[in-house]
Coordinates of C-alpha atoms and ligand atoms in Angstrom, one line a residue:
X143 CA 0.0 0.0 0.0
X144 CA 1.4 3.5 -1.1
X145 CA 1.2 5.9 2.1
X146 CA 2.1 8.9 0.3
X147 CA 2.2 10.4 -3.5
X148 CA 3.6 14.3 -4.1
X149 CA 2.7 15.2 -7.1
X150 CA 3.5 18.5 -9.6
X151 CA 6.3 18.5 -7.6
X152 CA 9.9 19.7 -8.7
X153 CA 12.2 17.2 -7.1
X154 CA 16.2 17.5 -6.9
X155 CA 16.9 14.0 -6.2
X156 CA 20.4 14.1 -6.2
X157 CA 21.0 11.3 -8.2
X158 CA 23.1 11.5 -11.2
X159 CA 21.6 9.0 -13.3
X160 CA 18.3 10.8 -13.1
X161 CA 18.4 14.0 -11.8
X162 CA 15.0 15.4 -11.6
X163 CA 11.7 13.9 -11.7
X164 CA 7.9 15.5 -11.0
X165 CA 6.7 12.7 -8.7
X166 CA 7.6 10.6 -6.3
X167 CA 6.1 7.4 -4.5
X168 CA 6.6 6.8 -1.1
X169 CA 5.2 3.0 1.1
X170 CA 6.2 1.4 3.8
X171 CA 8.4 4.0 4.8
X172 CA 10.6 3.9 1.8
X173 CA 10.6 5.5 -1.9
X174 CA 9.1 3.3 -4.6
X175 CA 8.4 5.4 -7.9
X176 CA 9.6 8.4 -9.0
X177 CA 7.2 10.1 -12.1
X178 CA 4.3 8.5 -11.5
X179 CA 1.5 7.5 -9.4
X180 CA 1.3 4.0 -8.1
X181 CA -2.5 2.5 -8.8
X182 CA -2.3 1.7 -5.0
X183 CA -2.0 5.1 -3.9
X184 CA -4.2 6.3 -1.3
X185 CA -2.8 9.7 -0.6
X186 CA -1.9 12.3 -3.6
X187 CA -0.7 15.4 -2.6
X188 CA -0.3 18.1 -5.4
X189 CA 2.9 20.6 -4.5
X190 CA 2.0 22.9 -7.3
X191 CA 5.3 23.4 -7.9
X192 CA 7.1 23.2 -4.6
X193 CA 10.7 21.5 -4.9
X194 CA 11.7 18.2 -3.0
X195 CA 15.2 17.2 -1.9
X196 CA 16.1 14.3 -0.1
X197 CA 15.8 15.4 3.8
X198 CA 18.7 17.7 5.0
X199 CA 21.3 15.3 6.6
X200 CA 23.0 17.2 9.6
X201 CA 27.0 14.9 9.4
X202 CA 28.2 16.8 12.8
X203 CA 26.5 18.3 15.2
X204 CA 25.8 18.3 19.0
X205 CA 21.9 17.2 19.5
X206 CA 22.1 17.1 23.1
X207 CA 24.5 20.4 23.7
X208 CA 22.1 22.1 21.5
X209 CA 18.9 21.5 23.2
X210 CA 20.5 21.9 26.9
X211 CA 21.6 25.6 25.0
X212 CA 17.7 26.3 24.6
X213 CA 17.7 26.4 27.9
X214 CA 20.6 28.3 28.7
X215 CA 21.5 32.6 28.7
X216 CA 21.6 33.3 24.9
X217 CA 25.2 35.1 24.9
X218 CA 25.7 34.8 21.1
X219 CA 26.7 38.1 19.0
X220 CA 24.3 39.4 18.5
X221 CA 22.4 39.9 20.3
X222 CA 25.2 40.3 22.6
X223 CA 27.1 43.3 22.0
X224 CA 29.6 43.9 24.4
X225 CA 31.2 42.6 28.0
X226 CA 28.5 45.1 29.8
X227 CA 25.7 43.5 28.0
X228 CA 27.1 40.1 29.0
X229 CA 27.0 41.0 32.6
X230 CA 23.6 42.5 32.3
X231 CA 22.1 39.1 31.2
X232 CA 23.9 37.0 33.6
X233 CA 22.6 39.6 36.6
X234 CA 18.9 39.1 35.1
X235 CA 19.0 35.2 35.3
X236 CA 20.9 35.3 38.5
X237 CA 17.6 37.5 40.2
X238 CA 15.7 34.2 39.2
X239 CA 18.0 31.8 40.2
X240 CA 18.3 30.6 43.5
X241 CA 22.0 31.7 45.9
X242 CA 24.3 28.6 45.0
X243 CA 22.5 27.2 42.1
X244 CA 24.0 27.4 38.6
X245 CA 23.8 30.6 36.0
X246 CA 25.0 28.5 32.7
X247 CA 24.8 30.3 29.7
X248 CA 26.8 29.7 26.1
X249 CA 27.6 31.2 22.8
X250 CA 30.2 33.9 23.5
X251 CA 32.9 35.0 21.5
X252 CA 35.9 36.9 23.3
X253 CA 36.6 38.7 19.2
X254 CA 33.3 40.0 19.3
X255 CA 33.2 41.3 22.9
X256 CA 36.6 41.9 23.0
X257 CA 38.1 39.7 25.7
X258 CA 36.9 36.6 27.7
X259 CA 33.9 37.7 30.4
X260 CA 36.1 38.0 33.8
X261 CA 35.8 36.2 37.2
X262 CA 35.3 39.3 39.4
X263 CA 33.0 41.0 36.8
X264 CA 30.3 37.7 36.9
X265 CA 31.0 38.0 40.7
X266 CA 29.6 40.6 41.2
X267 CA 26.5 40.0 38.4
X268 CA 25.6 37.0 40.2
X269 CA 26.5 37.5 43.6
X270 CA 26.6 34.2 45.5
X271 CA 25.3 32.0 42.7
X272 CA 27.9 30.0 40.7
X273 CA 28.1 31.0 36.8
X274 CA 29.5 29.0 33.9
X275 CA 29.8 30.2 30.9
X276 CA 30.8 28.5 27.5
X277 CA 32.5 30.0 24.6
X278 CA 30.9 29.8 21.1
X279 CA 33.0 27.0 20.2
X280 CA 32.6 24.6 23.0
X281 CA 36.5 24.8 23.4
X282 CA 36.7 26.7 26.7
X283 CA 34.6 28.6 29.2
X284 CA 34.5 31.1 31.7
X285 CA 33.3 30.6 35.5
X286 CA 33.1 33.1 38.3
X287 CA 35.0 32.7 41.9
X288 CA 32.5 30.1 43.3
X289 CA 33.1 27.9 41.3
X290 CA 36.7 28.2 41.3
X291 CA 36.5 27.8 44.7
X292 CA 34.2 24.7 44.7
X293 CA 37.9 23.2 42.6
X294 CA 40.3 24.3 44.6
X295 CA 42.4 26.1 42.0
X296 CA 42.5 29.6 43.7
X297 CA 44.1 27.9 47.2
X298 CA 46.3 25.3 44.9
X299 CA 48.6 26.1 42.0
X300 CA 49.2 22.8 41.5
X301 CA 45.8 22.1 40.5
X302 CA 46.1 24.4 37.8
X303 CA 48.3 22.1 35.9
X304 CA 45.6 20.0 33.0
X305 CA 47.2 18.0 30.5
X306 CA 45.6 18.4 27.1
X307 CA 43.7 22.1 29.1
X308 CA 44.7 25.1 30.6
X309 CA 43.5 27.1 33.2
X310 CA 44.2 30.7 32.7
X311 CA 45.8 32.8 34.9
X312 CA 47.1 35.9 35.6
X313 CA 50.5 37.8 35.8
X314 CA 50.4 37.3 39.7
X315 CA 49.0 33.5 39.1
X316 CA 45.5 33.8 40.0
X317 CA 43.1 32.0 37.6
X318 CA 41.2 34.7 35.6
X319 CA 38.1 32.3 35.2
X320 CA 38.8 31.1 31.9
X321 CA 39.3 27.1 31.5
X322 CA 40.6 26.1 28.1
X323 CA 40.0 22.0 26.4
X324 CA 40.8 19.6 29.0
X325 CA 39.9 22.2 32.0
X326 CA 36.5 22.2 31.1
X327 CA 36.4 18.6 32.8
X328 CA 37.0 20.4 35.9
X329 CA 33.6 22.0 35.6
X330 CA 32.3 18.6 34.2
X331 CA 32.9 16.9 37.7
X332 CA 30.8 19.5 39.8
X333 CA 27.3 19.0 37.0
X334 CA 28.0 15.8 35.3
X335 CA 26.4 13.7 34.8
X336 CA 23.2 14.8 34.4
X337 CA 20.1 12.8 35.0
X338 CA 18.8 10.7 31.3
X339 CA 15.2 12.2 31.8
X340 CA 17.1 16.0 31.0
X341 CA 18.9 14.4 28.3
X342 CA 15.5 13.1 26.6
X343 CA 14.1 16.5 27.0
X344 CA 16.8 18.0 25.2
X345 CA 16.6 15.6 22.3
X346 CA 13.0 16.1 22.1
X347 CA 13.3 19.6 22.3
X348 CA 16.4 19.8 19.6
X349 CA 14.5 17.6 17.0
X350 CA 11.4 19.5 17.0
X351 CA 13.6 22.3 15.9
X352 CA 15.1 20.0 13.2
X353 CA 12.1 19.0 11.9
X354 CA 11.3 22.7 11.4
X355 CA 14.3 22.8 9.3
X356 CA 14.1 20.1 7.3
X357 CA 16.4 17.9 8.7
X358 CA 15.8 14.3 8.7
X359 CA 19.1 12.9 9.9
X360 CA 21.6 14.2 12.5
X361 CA 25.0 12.7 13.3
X362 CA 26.1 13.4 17.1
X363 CA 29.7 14.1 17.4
X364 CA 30.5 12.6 21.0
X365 CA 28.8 10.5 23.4
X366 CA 29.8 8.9 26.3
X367 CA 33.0 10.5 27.6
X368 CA 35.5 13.5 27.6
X369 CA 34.4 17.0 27.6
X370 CA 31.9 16.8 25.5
X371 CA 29.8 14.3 27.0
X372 CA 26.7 14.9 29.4
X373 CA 26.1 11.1 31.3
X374 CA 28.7 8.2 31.0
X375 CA 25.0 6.6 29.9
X376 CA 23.7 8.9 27.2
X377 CA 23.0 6.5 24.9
X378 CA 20.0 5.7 27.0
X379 CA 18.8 9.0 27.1
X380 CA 18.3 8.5 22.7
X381 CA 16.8 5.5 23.3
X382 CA 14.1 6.7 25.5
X383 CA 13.1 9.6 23.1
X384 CA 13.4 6.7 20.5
X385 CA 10.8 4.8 22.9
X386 CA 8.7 7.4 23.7
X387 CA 8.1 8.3 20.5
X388 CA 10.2 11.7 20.9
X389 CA 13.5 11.2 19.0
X390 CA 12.0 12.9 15.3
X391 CA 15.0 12.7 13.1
X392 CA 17.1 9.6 12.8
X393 CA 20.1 9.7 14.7
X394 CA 23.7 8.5 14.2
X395 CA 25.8 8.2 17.6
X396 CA 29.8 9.1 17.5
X397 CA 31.0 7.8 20.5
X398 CA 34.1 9.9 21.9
X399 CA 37.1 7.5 22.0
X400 CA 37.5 7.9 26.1
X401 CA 34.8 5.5 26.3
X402 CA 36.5 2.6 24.0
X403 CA 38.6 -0.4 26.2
X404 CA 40.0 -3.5 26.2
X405 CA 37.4 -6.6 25.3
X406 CA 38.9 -9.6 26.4
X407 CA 38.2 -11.4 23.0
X408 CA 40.0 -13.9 21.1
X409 CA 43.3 -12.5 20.7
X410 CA 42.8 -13.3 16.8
X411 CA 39.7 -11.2 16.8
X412 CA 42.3 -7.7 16.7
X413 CA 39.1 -6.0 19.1
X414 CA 42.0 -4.4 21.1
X415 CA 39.5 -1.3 21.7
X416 CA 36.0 -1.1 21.7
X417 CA 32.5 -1.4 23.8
X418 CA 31.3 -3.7 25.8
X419 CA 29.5 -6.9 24.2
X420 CA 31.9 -5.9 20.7
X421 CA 29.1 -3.4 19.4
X422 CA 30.9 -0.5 17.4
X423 CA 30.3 1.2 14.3
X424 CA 27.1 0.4 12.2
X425 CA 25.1 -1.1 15.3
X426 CA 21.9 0.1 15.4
X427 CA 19.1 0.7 12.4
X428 CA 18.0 3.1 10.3
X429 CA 16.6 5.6 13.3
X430 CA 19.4 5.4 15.7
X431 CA 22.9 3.7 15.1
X432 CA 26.4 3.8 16.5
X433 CA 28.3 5.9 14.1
X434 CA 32.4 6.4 14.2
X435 CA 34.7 6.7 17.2
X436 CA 35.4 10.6 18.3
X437 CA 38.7 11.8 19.2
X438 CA 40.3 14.7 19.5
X439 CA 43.5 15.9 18.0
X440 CA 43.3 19.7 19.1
X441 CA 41.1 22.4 19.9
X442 CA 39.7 25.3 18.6
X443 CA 40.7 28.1 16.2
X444 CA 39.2 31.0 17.0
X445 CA 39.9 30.7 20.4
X446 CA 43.7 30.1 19.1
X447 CA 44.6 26.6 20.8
X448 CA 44.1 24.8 17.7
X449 CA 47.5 23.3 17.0
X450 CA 49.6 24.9 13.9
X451 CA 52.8 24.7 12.3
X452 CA 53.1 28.3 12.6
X453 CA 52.3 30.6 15.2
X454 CA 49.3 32.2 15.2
X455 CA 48.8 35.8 13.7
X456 CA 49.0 39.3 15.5
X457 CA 49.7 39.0 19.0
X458 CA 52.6 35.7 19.5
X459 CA 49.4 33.8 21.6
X460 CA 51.5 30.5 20.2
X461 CA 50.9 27.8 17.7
X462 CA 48.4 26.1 20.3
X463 CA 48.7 22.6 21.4
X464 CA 47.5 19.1 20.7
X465 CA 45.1 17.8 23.0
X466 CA 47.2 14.2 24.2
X467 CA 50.7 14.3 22.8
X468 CA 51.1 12.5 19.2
X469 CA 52.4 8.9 19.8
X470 CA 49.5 8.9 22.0
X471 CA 46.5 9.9 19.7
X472 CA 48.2 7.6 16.9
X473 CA 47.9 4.5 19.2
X474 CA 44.1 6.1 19.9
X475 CA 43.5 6.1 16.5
X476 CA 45.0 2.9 15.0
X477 CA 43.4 0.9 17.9
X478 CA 39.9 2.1 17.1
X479 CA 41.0 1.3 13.7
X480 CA 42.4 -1.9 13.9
X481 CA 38.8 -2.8 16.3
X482 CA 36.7 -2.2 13.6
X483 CA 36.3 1.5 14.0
X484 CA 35.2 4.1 11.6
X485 CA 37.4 6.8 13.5
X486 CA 36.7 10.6 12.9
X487 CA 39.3 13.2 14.5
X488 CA 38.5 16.5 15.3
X489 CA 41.5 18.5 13.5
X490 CA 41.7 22.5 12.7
X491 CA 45.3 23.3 12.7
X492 CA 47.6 22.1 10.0
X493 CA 50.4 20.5 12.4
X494 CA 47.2 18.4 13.8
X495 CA 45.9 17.1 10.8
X496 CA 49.7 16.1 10.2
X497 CA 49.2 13.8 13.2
X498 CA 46.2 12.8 12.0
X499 CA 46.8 11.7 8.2
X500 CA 50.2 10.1 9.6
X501 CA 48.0 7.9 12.1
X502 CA 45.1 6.9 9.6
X503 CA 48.2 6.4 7.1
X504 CA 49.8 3.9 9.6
X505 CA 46.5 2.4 10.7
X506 CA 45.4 1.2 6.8
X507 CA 49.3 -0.1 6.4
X508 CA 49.6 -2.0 9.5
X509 CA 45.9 -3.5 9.4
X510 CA 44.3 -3.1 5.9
X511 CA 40.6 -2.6 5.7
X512 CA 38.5 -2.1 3.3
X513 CA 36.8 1.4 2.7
X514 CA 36.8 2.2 6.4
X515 CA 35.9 5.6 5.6
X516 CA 37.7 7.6 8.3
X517 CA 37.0 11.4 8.6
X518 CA 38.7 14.5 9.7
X519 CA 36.5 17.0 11.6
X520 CA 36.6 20.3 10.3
X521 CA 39.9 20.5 8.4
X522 CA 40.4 23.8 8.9
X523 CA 43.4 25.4 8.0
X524 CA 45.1 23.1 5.3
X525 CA 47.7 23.1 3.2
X526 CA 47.8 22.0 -0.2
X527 CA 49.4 18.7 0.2
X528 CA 47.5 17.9 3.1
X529 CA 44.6 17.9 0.7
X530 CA 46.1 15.6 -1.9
X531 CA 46.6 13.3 0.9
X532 CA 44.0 13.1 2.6
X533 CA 42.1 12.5 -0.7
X534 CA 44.8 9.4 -1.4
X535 CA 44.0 7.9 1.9
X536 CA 39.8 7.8 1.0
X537 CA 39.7 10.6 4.0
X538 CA 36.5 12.2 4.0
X539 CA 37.0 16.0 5.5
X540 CA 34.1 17.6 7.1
X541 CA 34.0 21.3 7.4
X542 CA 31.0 23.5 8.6
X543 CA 29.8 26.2 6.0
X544 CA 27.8 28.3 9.1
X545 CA 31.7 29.1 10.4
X546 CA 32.8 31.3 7.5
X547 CA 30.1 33.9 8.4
X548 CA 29.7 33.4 12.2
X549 CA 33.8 33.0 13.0
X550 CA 35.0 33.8 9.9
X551 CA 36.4 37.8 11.3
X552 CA 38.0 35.8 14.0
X553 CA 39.7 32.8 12.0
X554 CA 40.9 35.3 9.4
X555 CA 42.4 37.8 12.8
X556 CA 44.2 34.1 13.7
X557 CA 45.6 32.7 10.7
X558 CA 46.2 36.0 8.8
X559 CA 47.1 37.0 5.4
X560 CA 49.3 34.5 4.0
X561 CA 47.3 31.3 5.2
X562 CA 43.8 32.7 4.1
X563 CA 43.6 30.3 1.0
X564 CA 43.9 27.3 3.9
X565 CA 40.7 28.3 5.5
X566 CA 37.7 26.0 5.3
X567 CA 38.2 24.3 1.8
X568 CA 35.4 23.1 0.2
X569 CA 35.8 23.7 -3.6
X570 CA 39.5 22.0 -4.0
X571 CA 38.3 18.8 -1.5
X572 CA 36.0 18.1 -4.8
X573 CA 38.4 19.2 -7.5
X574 CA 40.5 16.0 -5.5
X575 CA 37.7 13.7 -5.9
X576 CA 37.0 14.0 -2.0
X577 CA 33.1 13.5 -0.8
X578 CA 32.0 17.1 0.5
X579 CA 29.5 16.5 3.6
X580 CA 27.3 19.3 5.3
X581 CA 27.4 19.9 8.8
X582 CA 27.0 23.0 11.3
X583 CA 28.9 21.7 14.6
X584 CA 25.4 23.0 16.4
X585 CA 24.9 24.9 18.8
X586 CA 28.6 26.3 18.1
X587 CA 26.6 28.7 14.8
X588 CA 23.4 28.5 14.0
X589 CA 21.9 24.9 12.1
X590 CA 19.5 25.5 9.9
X591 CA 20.8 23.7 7.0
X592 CA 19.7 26.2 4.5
X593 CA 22.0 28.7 6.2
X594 CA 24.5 26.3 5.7
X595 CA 23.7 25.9 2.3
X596 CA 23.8 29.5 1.6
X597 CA 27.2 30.2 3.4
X598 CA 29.1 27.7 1.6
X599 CA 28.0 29.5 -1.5
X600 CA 28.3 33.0 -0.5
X601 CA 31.6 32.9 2.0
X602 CA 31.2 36.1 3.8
X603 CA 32.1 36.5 7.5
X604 CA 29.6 38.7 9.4
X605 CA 31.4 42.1 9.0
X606 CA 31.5 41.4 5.1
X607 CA 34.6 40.5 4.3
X608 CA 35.4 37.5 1.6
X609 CA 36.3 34.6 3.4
X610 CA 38.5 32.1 1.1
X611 CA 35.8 32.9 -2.0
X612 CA 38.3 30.7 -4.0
X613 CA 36.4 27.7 -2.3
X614 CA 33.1 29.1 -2.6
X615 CA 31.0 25.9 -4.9
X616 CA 27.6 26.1 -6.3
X617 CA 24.0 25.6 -4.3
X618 CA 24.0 22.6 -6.1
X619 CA 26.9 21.2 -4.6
X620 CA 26.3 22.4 -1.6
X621 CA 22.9 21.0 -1.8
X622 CA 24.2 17.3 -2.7
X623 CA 26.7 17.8 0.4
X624 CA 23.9 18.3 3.4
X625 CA 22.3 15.0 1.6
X626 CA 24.0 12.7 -0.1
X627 CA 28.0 13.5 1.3
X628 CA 26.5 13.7 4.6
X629 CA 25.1 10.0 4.0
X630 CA 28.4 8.7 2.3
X631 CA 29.6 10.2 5.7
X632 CA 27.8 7.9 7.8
X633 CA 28.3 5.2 5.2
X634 CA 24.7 5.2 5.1
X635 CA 24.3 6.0 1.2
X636 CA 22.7 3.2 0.0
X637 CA 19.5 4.4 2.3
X638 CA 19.5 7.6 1.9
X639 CA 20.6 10.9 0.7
X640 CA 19.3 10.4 -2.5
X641 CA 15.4 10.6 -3.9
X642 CA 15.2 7.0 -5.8
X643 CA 13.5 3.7 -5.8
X644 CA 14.2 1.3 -2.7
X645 CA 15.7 4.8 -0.7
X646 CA 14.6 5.8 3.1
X647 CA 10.9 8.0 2.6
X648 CA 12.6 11.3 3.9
X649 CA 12.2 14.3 1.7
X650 CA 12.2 18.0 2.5
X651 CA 9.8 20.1 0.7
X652 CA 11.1 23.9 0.0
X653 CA 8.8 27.1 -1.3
X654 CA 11.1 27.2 -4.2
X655 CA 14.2 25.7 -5.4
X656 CA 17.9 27.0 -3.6
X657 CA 19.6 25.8 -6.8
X658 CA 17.5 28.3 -8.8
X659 CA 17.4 31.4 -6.9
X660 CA 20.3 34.1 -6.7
X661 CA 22.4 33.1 -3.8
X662 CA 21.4 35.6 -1.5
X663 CA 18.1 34.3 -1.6
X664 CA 19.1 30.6 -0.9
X665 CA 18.8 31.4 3.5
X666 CA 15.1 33.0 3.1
X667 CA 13.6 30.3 1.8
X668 CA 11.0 28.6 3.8
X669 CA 10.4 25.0 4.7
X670 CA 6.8 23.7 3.7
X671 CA 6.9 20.6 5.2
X672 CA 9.9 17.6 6.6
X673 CA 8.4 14.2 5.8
X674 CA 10.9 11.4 7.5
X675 CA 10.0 7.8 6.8
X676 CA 7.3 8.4 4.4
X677 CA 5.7 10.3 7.5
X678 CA 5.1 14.4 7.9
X679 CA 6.1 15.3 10.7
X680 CA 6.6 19.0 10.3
X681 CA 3.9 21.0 8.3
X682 CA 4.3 24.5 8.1
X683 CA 0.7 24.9 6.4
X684 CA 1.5 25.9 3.4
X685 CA 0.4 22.9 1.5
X686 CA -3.1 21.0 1.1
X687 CA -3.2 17.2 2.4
X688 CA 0.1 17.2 3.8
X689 CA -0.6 17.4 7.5
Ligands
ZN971 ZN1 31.7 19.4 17.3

């Protein structure tokens, strides 16, 4: 039995061998016709026009981090303008907070307010409650006195010393507030972890927001462990909002590499690294699976600790660090490999994705595997060669378009002039025969894929200036990377990312088509509906039948 029929429809279906179509067939959850409608069809909807794509595929993003931020002091820029407006907000949730509970809020960037919000300042905004506040790009954070008092780094020097983190301080030695990578665990250990039934209210409250934005699949990039992780037993927390019905999009898991150990198998087996009962990579089904294994090779470029060859521009802040030291995160890497893995490493700076490339190099010449599809988070400052090579090891590189315009100012201030041309390739990953994903890193900018979409064609940071425009690629291409690169990503592209026969039923129906329009028009254009297993599940309205 067909459930669903769109009809008059312009669809993009980002196959090659048949590009566009006017119809398309959707029972039993998946696609079954394209250009016509099935004799058992029970349900024709006419578009009148509307355009289809396969639903917007989200390859790295922070589900969870993103729906706790809903809840959170909004301290992006803007609306944030300056330190005094920081302070302002913080005083205004701390009036309805109770004394010694937590003021959390996230988003800031020291570039646009100038500096890092200071201990003494949130002190005396929130006196006697305890205030944490996380930078933009999830890479560090600031909190006020009580809480560095609840860690014992203002009596104890000695516990300012993180591997992998830093804890800021100043000229006399006193911390400033400010806790860089690794640090932020200190913070972890006074709110982690947090209870599952928060976790599933986040998910829930995350995916109704995808839906809004047509995106039908998300990939989560770290669960489970390390800094990034909210409960040693989040998993559970997806599997209730699968249970209860609250999940919405289909969800791949990265689990962050802290969390992989020794099995105990057959020595034969090679499973020197992985999780408990041998599950790893590709467990699951098509709503919520294990994706790769998370590491993390350094940090975070606009707050300069990302590790580079050379030093960062302007002030001598250093050429940043790598977050455990190389012979470290190439044992990491070729252990998760060797087990089965698909491994994906968060690199920005050039002398990390040196590491990087070196250790999946090893890895596939030491223990051969076929199309284990490893992946490089972000790739952010590149050289040339770095490209041909990671195209020669089958690397796929995953960059976020949304950075360009919301940290582009501040990447360009920390590379400067002569390494622009590295920044956030897109255009030359192709030209190498490299698969091109989408992804927004979420809540670090703003999701909405169409923004995406748009900012990977338009490359503008948000005080106008051209960021890399050599790399800029066509709506098109960008289009076919928040679909079908995002599902080779996830190594999930022979069910979806693409509009044909036998595919997974999710589609995303737009007012009118991005590839069409002028560029500066691609970020305006509504969503009409998100349909995700043959099912609507967002409807703005706008379309008879649908709902
Ligand atoms: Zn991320």
């Amino acid at each position: 039995m067909t459930d669903l029929t769109l009809v008059n429809a312009n669809v993009l279906t980002m196959d090659p061998g048949r590009p566009r179509a006017s119809a398309v067939a959707i029972a039993g959850g998946r696609i079954t016709a394209l250009d016509e409608v099935p004799a058992s069809s029970t349900r024709v909807v006419d578009l009148r026009g509307a355009t289809v794509l396969p639903g917007f595929h989200d390859a790295h993003n922070h589900m969870i981090g993103y729906g706790m931020s809903l809840g959170e002091v909004e301290l992006s820029t803007p609306p944030i303008g300056s330190l005094d407006e920081l302070y302002a907000v913080i005083a205004r949730r701390a009036q309805t907070t109770a004394p010694g509970d937590w003021v959390v809020g996230s988003g800031y960037d020291q570039n646009k307010l100038g500096a890092h919000p200071d201990r003494d300042a949130l002190d005396r905004a929130a006196p006697g409650r305890r205030v944490w506040l996380r930078h933009t790009s999830g890479h560090m954070c600031v909190v006020n006195s009580a809480v560095l008092a609840d860690l014992g780094l203002d009596r104890d020097a000695a516990a300012t010393e993180v591997p992998g983190g830093r804890v800021a301080t100043d000229s006399g030695g006193r911390p400033t507030g400010l806790l860089e990578e690794r640090a932020q665990l200190l913070v972890g250990s006074l709110v982690y972890p947090y209870p599952l039934a928060e976790l599933t209210d986040a998910i829930a409250r995350a995916a109704g927001q995808y839906l809004r934005e047509g995106i039908t699949s998300c990939t989560e990039a770290g669960i489970g462990g390390g800094w990034v992780a909210h409960s040693p037993a989040e998993l559970a927390a997806y599997q209730a909002a699968r249970d209860q019905g609250r999940l919405g999009v289909r969800v791949e898991l990265m689990v962050a590499s802290e969390v992989l150990h020794g099995l105990g198998a057959h020595a034969g087996d090679g499973l020197v690294a992985g999780l408990d009962l041998g599950i790893m990579t590709g467990f699951g089904d098509d709503w919520l699976r294990l994706g790769a294994v998370k590491v993390f090779a350094d940090g975070s470029l606009v707050g300069r600790t990302a590790a580079l060859h050379e030093a960062y521009a302007g002030d001598g802040s250093g050429r940043g660090y790598l977050q455990a030291d190389a012979d470290e995160l190439r044992a990491t890497i070729i252990a998760a490999h060797r087990s089965g893995w698909q491994v994906a490493t968060h690199a920005i700076g050039d002398r990390a994705i040196d590491v990087v490339l070196d250790a999946y190099a090893r890895a596939l010449a030491e223990y051969p595997r076929r199309d284990p599809r490893h992946r490089i988070e972000h790739f952010a400052v590149v050289q040339p060669r770095q490209v041909a090579r990671a195209a020669a090891l089958g690397v796929t590189a995953v960059p976020q378009g949304r950075f360009a315009t919301e940290l582009g100012d501040g990447m360009l201030a920390a590379v400067g002039p002569e390494r622009h041309d590295w920044l956030y390739r897109q255009r030359s990953l192709l030209e190498a025969g490299m698969v091109l994903p989408g992804s927004s890193d979420r809540p670090v900018v703003a999701g909405a894929p169409l923004l995406g979409i748009a900012d990977m064609v338009n490359r503008r940071t948000a005080s106008g200036e051209p960021f890399n425009p050599g790399e800029a690629i066509t709506a098109e291409q960008a289009v076919r990377a928040y679909t079908r690169g995002s599902a080779h990503a996830s190594r999930q592209e022979h069910v979806k990312g693409t509009i044909a026969a036998g595919m997974l039923g999710d589609l995303v129906v737009l007012s009118e088509d991005p590839t069409a329009v002028s560029p500066d028009r691609i970020a305006g254009l509504a969503v009409l509906a998100t349909i995700v297993g043959g099912r609507c599940r967002y409807d703005a309205g706008a379309v008879d039948g649908l709902g």
